[in-house]
PDB file of C-alpha atoms and ligand atoms in Angstrom:
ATOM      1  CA  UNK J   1     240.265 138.787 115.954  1.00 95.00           C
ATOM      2  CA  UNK J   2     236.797 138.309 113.664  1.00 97.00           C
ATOM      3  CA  UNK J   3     234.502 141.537 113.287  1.00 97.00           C
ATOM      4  CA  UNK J   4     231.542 140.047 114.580  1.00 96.00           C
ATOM      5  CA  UNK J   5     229.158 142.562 115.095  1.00 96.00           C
ATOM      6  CA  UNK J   6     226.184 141.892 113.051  1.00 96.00           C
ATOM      7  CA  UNK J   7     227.355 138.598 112.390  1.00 98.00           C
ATOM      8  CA  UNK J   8     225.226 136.395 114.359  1.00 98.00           C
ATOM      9  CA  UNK J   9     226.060 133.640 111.833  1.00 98.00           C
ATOM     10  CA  UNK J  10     229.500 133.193 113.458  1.00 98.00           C
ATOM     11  CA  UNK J  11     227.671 132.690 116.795  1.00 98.00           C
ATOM     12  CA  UNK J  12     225.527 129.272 118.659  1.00 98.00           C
ATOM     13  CA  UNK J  13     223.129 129.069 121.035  1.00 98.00           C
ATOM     14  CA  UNK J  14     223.365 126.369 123.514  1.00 98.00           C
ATOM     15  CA  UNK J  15     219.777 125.643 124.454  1.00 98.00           C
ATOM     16  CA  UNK J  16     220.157 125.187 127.807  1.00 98.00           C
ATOM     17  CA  UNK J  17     220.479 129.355 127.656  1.00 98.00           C
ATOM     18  CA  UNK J  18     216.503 128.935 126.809  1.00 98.00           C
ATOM     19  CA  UNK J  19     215.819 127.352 129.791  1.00 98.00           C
ATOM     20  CA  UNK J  20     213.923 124.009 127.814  1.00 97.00           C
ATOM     21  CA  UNK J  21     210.736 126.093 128.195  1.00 96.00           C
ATOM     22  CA  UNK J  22     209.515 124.645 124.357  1.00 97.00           C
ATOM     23  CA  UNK J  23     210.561 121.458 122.205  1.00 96.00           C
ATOM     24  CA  UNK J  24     213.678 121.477 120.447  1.00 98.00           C
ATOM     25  CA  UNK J  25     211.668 121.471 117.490  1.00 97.00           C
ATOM     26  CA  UNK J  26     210.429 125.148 118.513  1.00 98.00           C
ATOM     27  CA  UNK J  27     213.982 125.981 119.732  1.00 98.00           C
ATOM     28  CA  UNK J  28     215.394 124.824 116.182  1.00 98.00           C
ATOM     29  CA  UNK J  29     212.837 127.274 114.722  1.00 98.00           C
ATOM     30  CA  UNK J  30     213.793 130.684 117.096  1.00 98.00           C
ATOM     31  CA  UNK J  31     217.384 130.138 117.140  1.00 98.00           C
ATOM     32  CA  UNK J  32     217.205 129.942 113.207  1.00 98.00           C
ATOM     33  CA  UNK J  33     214.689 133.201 112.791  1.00 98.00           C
ATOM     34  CA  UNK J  34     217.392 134.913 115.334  1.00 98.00           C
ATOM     35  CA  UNK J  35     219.319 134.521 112.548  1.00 98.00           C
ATOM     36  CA  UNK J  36     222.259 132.238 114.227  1.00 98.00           C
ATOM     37  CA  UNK J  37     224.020 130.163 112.391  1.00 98.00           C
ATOM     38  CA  UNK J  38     224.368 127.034 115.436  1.00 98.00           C
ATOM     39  CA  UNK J  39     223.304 125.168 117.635  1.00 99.00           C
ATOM     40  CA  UNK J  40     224.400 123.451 120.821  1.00 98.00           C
ATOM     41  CA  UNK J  41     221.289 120.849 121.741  1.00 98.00           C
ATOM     42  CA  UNK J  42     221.120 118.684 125.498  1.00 98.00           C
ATOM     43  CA  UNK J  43     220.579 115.022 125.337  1.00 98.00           C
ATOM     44  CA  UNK J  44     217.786 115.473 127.120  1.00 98.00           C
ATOM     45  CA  UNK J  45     215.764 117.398 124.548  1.00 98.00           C
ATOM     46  CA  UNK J  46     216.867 114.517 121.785  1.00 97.00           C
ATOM     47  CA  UNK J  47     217.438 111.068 122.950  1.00 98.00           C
ATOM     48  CA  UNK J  48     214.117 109.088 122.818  1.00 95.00           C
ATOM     49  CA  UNK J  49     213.243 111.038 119.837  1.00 95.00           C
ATOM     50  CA  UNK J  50     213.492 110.291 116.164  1.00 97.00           C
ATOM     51  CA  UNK J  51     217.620 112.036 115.764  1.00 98.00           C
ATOM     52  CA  UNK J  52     217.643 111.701 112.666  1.00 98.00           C
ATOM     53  CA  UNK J  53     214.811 114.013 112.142  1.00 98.00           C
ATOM     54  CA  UNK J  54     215.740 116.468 114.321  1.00 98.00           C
ATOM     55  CA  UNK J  55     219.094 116.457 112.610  1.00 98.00           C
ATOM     56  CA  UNK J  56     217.308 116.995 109.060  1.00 98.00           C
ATOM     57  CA  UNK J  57     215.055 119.646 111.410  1.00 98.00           C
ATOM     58  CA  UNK J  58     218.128 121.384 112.297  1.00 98.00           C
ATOM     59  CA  UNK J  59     220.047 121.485 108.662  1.00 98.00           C
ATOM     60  CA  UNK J  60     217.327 122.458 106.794  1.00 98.00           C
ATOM     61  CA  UNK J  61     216.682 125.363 109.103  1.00 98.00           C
ATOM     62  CA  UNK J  62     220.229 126.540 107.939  1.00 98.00           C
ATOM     63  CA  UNK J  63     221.791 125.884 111.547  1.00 98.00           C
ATOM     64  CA  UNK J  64     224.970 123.777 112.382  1.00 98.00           C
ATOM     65  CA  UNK J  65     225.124 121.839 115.358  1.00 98.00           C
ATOM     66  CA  UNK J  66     228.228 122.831 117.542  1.00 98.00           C
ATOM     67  CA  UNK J  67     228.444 120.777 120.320  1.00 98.00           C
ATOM     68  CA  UNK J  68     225.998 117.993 121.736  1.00 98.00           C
ATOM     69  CA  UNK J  69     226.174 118.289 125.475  1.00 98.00           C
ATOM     70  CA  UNK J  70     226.904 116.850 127.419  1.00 98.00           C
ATOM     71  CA  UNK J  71     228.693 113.229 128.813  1.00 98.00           C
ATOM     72  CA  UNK J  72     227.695 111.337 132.055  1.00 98.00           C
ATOM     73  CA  UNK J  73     230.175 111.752 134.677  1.00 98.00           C
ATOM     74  CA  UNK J  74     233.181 109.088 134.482  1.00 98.00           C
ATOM     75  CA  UNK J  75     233.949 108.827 138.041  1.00 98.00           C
ATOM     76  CA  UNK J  76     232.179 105.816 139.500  1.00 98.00           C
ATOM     77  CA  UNK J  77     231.696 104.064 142.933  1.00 98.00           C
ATOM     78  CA  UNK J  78     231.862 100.171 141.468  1.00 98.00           C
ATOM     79  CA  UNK J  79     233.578  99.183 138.376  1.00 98.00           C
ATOM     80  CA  UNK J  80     230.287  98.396 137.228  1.00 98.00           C
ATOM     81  CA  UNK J  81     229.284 101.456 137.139  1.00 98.00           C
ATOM     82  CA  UNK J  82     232.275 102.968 135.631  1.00 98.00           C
ATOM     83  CA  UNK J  83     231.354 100.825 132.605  1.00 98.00           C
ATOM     84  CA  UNK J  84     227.752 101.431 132.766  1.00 98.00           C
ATOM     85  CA  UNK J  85     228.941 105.125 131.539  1.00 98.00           C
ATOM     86  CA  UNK J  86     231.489 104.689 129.277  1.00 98.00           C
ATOM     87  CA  UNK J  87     228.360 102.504 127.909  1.00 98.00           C
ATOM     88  CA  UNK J  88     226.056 104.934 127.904  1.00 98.00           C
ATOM     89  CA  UNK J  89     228.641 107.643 126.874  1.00 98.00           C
ATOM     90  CA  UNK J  90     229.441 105.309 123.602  1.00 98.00           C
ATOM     91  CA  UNK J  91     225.766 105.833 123.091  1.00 98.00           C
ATOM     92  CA  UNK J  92     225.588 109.707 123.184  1.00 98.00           C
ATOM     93  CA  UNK J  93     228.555 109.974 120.776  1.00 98.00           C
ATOM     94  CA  UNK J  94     226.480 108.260 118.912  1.00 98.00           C
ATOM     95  CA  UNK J  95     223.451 110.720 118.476  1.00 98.00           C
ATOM     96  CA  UNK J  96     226.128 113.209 118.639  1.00 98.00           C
ATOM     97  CA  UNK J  97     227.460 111.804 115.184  1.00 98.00           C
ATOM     98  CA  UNK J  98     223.512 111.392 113.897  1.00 98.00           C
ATOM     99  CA  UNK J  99     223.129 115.082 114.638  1.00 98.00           C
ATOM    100  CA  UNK J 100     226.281 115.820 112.569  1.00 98.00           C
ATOM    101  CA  UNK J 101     227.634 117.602 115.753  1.00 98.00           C
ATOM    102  CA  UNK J 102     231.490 119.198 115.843  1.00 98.00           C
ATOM    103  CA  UNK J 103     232.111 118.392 118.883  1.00 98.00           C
ATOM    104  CA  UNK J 104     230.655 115.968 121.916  1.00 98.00           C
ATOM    105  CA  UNK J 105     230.783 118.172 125.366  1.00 98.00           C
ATOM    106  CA  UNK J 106     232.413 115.934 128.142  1.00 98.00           C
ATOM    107  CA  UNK J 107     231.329 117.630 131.826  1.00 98.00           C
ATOM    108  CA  UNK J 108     233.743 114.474 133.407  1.00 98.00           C
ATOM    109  CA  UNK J 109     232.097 114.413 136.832  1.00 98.00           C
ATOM    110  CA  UNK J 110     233.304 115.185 140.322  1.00 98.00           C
ATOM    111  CA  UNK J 111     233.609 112.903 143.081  1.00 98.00           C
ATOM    112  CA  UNK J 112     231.738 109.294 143.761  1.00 97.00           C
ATOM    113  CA  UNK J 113     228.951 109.280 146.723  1.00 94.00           C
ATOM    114  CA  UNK J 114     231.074 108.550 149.852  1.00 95.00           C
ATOM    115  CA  UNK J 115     234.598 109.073 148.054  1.00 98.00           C
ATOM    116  CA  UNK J 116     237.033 111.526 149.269  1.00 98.00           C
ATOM    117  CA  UNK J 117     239.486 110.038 146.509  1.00 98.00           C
ATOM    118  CA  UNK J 118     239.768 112.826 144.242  1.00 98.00           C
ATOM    119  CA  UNK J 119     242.969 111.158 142.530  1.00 98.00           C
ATOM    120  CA  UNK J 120     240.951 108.267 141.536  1.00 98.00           C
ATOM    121  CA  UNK J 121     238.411 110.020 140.180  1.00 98.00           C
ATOM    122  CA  UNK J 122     240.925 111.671 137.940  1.00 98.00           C
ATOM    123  CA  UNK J 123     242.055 108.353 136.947  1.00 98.00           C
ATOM    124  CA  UNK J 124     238.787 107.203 135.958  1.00 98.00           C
ATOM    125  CA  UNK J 125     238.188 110.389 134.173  1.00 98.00           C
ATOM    126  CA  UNK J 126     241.805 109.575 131.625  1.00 98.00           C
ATOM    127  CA  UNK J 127     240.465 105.711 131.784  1.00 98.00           C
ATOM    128  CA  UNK J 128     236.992 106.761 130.396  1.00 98.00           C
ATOM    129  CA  UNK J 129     238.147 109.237 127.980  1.00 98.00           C
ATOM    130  CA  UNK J 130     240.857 106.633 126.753  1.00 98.00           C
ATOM    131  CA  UNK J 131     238.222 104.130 126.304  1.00 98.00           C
ATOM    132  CA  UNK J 132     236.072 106.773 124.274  1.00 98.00           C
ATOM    133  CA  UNK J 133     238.022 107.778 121.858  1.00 98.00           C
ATOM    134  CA  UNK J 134     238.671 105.345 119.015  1.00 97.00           C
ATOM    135  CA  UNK J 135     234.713 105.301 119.376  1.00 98.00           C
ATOM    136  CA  UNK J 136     234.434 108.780 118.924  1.00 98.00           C
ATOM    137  CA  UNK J 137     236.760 108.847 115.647  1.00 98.00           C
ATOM    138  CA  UNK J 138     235.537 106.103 113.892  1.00 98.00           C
ATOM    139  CA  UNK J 139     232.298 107.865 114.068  1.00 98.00           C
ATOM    140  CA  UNK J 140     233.932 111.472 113.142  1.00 98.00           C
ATOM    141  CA  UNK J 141     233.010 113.240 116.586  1.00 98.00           C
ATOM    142  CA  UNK J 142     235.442 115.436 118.199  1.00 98.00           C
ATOM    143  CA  UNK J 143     235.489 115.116 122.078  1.00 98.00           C
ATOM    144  CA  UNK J 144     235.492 118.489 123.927  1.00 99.00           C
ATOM    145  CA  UNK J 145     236.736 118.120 127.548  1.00 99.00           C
ATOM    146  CA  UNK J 146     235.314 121.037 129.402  1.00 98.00           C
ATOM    147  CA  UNK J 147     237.459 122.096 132.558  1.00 98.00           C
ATOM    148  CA  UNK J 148     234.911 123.759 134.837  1.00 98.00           C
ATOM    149  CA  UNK J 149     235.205 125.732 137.720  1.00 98.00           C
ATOM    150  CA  UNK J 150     236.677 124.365 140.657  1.00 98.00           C
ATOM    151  CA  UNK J 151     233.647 125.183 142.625  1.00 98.00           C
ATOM    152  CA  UNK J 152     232.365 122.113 140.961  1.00 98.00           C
ATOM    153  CA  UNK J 153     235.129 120.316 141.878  1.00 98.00           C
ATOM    154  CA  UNK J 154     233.153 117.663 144.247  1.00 98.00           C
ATOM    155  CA  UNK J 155     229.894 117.598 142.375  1.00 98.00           C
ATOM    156  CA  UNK J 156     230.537 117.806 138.391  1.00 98.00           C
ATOM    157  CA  UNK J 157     233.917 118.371 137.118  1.00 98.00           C
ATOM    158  CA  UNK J 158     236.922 117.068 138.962  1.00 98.00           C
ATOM    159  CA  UNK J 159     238.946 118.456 135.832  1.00 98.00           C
ATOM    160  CA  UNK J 160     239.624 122.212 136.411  1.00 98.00           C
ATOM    161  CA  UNK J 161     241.269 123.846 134.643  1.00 98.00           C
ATOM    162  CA  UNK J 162     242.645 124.182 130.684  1.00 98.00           C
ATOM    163  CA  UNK J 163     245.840 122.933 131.521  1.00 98.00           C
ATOM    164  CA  UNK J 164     244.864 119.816 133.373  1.00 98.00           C
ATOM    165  CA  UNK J 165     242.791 119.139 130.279  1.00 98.00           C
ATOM    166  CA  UNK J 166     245.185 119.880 128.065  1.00 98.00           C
ATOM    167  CA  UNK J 167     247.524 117.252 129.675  1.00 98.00           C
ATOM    168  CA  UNK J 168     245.200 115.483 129.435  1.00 98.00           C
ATOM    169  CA  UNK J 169     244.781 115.329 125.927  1.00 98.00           C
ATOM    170  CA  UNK J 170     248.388 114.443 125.500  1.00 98.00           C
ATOM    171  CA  UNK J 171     248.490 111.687 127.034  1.00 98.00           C
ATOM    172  CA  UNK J 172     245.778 109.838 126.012  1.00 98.00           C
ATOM    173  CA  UNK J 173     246.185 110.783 122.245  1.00 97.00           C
ATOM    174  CA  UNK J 174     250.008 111.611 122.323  1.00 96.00           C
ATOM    175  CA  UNK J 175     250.745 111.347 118.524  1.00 95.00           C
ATOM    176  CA  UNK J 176     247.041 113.508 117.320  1.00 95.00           C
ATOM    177  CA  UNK J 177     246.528 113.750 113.272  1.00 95.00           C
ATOM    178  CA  UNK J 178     246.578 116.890 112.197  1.00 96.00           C
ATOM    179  CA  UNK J 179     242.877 117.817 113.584  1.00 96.00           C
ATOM    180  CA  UNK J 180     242.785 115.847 116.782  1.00 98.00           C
ATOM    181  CA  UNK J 181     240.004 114.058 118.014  1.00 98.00           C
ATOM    182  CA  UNK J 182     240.309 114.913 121.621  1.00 98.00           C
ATOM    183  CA  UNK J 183     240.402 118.902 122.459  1.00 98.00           C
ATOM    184  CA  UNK J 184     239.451 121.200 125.324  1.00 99.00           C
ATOM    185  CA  UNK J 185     236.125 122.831 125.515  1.00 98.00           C
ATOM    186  CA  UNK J 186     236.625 126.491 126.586  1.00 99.00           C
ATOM    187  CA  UNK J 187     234.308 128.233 128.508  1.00 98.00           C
ATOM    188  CA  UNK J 188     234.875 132.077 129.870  1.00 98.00           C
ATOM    189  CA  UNK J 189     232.348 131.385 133.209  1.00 98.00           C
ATOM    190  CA  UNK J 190     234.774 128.648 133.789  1.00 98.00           C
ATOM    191  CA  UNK J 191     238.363 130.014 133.165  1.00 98.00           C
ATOM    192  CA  UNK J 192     238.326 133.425 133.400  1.00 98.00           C
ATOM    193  CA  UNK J 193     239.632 133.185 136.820  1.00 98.00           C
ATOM    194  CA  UNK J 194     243.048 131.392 135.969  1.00 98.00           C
ATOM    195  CA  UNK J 195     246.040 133.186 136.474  1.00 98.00           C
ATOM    196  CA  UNK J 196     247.812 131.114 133.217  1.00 98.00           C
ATOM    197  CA  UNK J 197     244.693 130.465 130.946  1.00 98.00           C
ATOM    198  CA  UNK J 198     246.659 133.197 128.273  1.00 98.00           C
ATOM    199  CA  UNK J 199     249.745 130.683 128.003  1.00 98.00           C
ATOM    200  CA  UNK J 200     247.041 127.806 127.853  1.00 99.00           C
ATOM    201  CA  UNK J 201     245.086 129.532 125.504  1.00 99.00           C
ATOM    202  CA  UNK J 202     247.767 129.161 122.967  1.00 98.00           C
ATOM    203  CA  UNK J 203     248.959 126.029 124.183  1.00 98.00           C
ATOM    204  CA  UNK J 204     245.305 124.571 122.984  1.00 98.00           C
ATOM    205  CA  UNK J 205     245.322 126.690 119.945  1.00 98.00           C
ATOM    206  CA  UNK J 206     248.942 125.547 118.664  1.00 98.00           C
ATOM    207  CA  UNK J 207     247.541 121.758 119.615  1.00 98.00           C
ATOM    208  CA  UNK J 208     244.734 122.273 117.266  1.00 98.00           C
ATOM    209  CA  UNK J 209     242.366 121.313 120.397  1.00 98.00           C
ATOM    210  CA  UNK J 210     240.131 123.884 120.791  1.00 98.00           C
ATOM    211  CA  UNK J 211     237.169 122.096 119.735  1.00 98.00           C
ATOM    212  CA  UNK J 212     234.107 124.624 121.188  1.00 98.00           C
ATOM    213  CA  UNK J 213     234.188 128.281 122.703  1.00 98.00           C
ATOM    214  CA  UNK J 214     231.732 129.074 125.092  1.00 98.00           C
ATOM    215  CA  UNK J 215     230.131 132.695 126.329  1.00 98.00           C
ATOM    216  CA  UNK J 216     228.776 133.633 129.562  1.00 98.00           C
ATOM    217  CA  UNK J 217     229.291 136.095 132.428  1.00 98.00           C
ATOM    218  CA  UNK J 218     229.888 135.930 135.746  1.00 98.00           C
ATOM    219  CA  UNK J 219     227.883 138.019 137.957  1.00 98.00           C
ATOM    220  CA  UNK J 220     229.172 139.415 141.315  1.00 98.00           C
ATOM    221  CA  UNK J 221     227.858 138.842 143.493  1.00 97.00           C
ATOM    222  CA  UNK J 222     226.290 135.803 142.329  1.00 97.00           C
ATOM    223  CA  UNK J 223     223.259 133.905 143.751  1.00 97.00           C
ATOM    224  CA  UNK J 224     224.242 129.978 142.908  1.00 97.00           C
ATOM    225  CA  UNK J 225     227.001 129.429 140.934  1.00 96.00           C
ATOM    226  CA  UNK J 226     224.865 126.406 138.883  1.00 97.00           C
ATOM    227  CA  UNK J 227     221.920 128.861 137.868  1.00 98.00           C
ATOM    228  CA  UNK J 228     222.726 132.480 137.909  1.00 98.00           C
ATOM    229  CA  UNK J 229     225.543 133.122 135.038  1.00 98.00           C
ATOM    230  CA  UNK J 230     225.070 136.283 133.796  1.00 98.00           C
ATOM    231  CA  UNK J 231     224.417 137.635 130.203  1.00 98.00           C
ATOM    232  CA  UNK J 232     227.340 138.424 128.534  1.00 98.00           C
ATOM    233  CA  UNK J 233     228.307 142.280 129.969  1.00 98.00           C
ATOM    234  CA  UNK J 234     226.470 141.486 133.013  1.00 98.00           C
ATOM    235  CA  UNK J 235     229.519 140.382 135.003  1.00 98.00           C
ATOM    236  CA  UNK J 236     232.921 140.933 135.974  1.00 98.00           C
ATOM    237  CA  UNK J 237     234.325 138.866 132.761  1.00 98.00           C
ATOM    238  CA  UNK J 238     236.502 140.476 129.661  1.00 98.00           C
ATOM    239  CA  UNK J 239     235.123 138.212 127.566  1.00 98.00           C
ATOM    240  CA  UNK J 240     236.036 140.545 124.438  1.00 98.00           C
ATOM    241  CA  UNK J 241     239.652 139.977 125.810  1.00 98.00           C
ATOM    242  CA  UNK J 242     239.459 135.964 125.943  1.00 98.00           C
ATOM    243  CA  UNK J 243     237.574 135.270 122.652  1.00 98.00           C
ATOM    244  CA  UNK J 244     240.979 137.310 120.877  1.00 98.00           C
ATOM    245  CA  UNK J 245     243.271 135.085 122.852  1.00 98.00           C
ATOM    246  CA  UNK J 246     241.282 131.800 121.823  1.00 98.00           C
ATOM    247  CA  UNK J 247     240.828 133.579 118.190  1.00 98.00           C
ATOM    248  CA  UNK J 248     244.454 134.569 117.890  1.00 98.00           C
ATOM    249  CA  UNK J 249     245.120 130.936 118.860  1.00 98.00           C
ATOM    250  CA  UNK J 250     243.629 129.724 116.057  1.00 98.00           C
ATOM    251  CA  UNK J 251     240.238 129.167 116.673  1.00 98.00           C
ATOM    252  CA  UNK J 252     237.752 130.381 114.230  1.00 98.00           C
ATOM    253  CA  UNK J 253     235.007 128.106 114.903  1.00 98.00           C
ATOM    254  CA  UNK J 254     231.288 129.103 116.449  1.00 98.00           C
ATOM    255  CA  UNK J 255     230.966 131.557 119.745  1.00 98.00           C
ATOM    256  CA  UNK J 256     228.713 129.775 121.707  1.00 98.00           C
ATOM    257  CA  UNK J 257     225.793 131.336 123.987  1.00 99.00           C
ATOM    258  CA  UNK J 258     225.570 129.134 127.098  1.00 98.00           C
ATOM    259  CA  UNK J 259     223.533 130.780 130.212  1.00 98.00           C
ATOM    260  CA  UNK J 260     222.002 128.685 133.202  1.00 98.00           C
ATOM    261  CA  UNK J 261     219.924 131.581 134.501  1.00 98.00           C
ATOM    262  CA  UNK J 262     217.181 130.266 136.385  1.00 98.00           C
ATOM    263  CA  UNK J 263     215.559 133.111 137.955  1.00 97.00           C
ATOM    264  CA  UNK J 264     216.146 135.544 135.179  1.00 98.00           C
ATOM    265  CA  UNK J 265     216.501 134.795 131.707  1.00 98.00           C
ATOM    266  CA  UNK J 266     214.828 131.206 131.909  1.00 98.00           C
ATOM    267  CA  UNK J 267     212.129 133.238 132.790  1.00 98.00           C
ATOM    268  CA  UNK J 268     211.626 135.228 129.792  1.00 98.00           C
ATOM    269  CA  UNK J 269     210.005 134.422 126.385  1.00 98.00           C
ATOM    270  CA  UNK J 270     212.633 132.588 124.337  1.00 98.00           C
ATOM    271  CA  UNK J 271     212.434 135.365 121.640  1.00 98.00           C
ATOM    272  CA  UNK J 272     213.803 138.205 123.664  1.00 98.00           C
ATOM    273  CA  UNK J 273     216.166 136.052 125.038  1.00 98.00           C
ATOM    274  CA  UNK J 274     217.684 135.624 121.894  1.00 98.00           C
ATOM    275  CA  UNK J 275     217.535 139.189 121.167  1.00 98.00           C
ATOM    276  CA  UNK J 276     219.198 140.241 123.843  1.00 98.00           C
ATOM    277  CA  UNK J 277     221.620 137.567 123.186  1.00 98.00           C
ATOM    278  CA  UNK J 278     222.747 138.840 119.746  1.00 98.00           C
ATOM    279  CA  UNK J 279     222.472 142.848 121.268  1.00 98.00           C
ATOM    280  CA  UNK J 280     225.390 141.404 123.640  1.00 98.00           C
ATOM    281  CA  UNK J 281     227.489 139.346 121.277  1.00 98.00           C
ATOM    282  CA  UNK J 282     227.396 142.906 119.559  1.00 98.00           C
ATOM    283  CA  UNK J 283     228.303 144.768 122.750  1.00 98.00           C
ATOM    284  CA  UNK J 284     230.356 142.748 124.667  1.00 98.00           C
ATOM    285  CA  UNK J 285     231.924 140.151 123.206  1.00 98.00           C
TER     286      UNK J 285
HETATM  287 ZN1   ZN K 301     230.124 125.371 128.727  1.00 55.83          ZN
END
């Protein structure tokens, strides 16, 4: 497992822990002078602007970009629809590729209005992803399927957990090159609770498919699972314990800051924020 106290350069910030209180072009600037070495940007705070420039923005300010979150959902009530996203997903791999990004973050999406068919919106999800892909390597972009917790099952993420993702990954790119181009995203807000994540920790890691690590806490008791993750240390997470099972996997890639915390840190100047942020990689992770 990496030493990484004082070594902020190992470690990302996914901007969405910021809250979007400034322009990326601000956010580029803090994260940098907090002396990280990523940085995980939203489409929302780069597509209608000038990517290329905010790419050159974000190299010259020393800082790699991690992941590029995130996809639209997959699951779909028409067929028309269903294409309308893989369209629009083609799109953000994309940017993703303009920013120079490791990895594209795929949150798959829950269930259709009106649907109670969970199975088909698992099939979409593997029809999507498989129609994704060759896109995705032509253009050098890793895909990151993020399992999240299966609170969101209805709403966000109808995948779950690692090892339905990891499945996934092996049948829709069952012979991978050496560094595959579909992986698993791995976040400890939404595995820690799984019984097996240590055996699918190293099943990911031996498949080369960990393509992004992601740090949060989960507080208990917790006001709304969307917006109140805790700060790493916070919560009721050994995240210490999970980043050596994903490191001892093989991963050596960035740790990754990601905190939806709308009443409390969105709240508070983006500077101390990131402070606090590094003070708790230090401490707790
Ligand atoms: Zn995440």
């Amino acid at each position: 497992m990496r030493d990484i106290k004082g070594r902020a350069d190992l470690c990302a910030i996914n901007t969405a822990t910021l809250g979007f209180q400034a322009p990326i072009g601000q956010v580029i600037d803090a994260v940098a002078r907090a002396g990280f070495g990523g940085i995980a940007p939203w489409r929302r705070e780069i597509e209608g602007r000038d990517v290329l420039s905010t790419a050159r923005q974000i190299r010259d300010a020393g800082l790699k970009v991690t992941g590029y979150c995130r996809s639209t959902y997959l699951p779909a009530a028409t067929r028309a629809e269903f294409l309308a996203s893989v369209v629009d997903n083609r799109r953000a791999i994309e940017d993703a590729a303009r920013l120079g990004a490791y990895s594209f973050f795929m949150v798959v999406g829950g269930l259709p209005k009106g649907s109670r068919n969970l199975a088909e919106a698992r099939a979409q999800v593997a029809e999507g992803t498989t129609l994704l892909i060759e896109h995705a390597r032509e253009l050098g972009v890793r895909l990151a399927l993020e399992p999240l917790h299966p609170v969101y099952a209805a709403d966000r993420s109808c995948l779950t957990t690692l090892a339905e993702a990891l499945d996934l990954c092996a049948i829709i790119e069952p012979e991978p090159p050496a560094e595959p181009w579909l992986g698993v995203g791995i976040d400890t807000y939404h595995v820690w609770w799984d019984p097996v994540l240590a055996a699918q920790i190293v099943r990911a890691g031996a498949a080369r498919r960990i393509h992004g690590f992601h740090v949060s806490d989960w507080l208990n008791p917790s006001r709304d699972v969307l917006n109140d993750r805790g700060m790493m240390g916070d919560g009721v997470i050994d995240i210490r314990a999970i980043r050596g099972a994903v490191e001892a996997a093989g991963y050596q890639g960035f740790i990754e800051v990601e905190i939806f915390s709308a009443d409390n840190w969105w709240k508070r100047p983006i500077d101390e924020t990131l402070r606090v942020c590094r003070e708790r990689l230090d401490l707790a992770c």
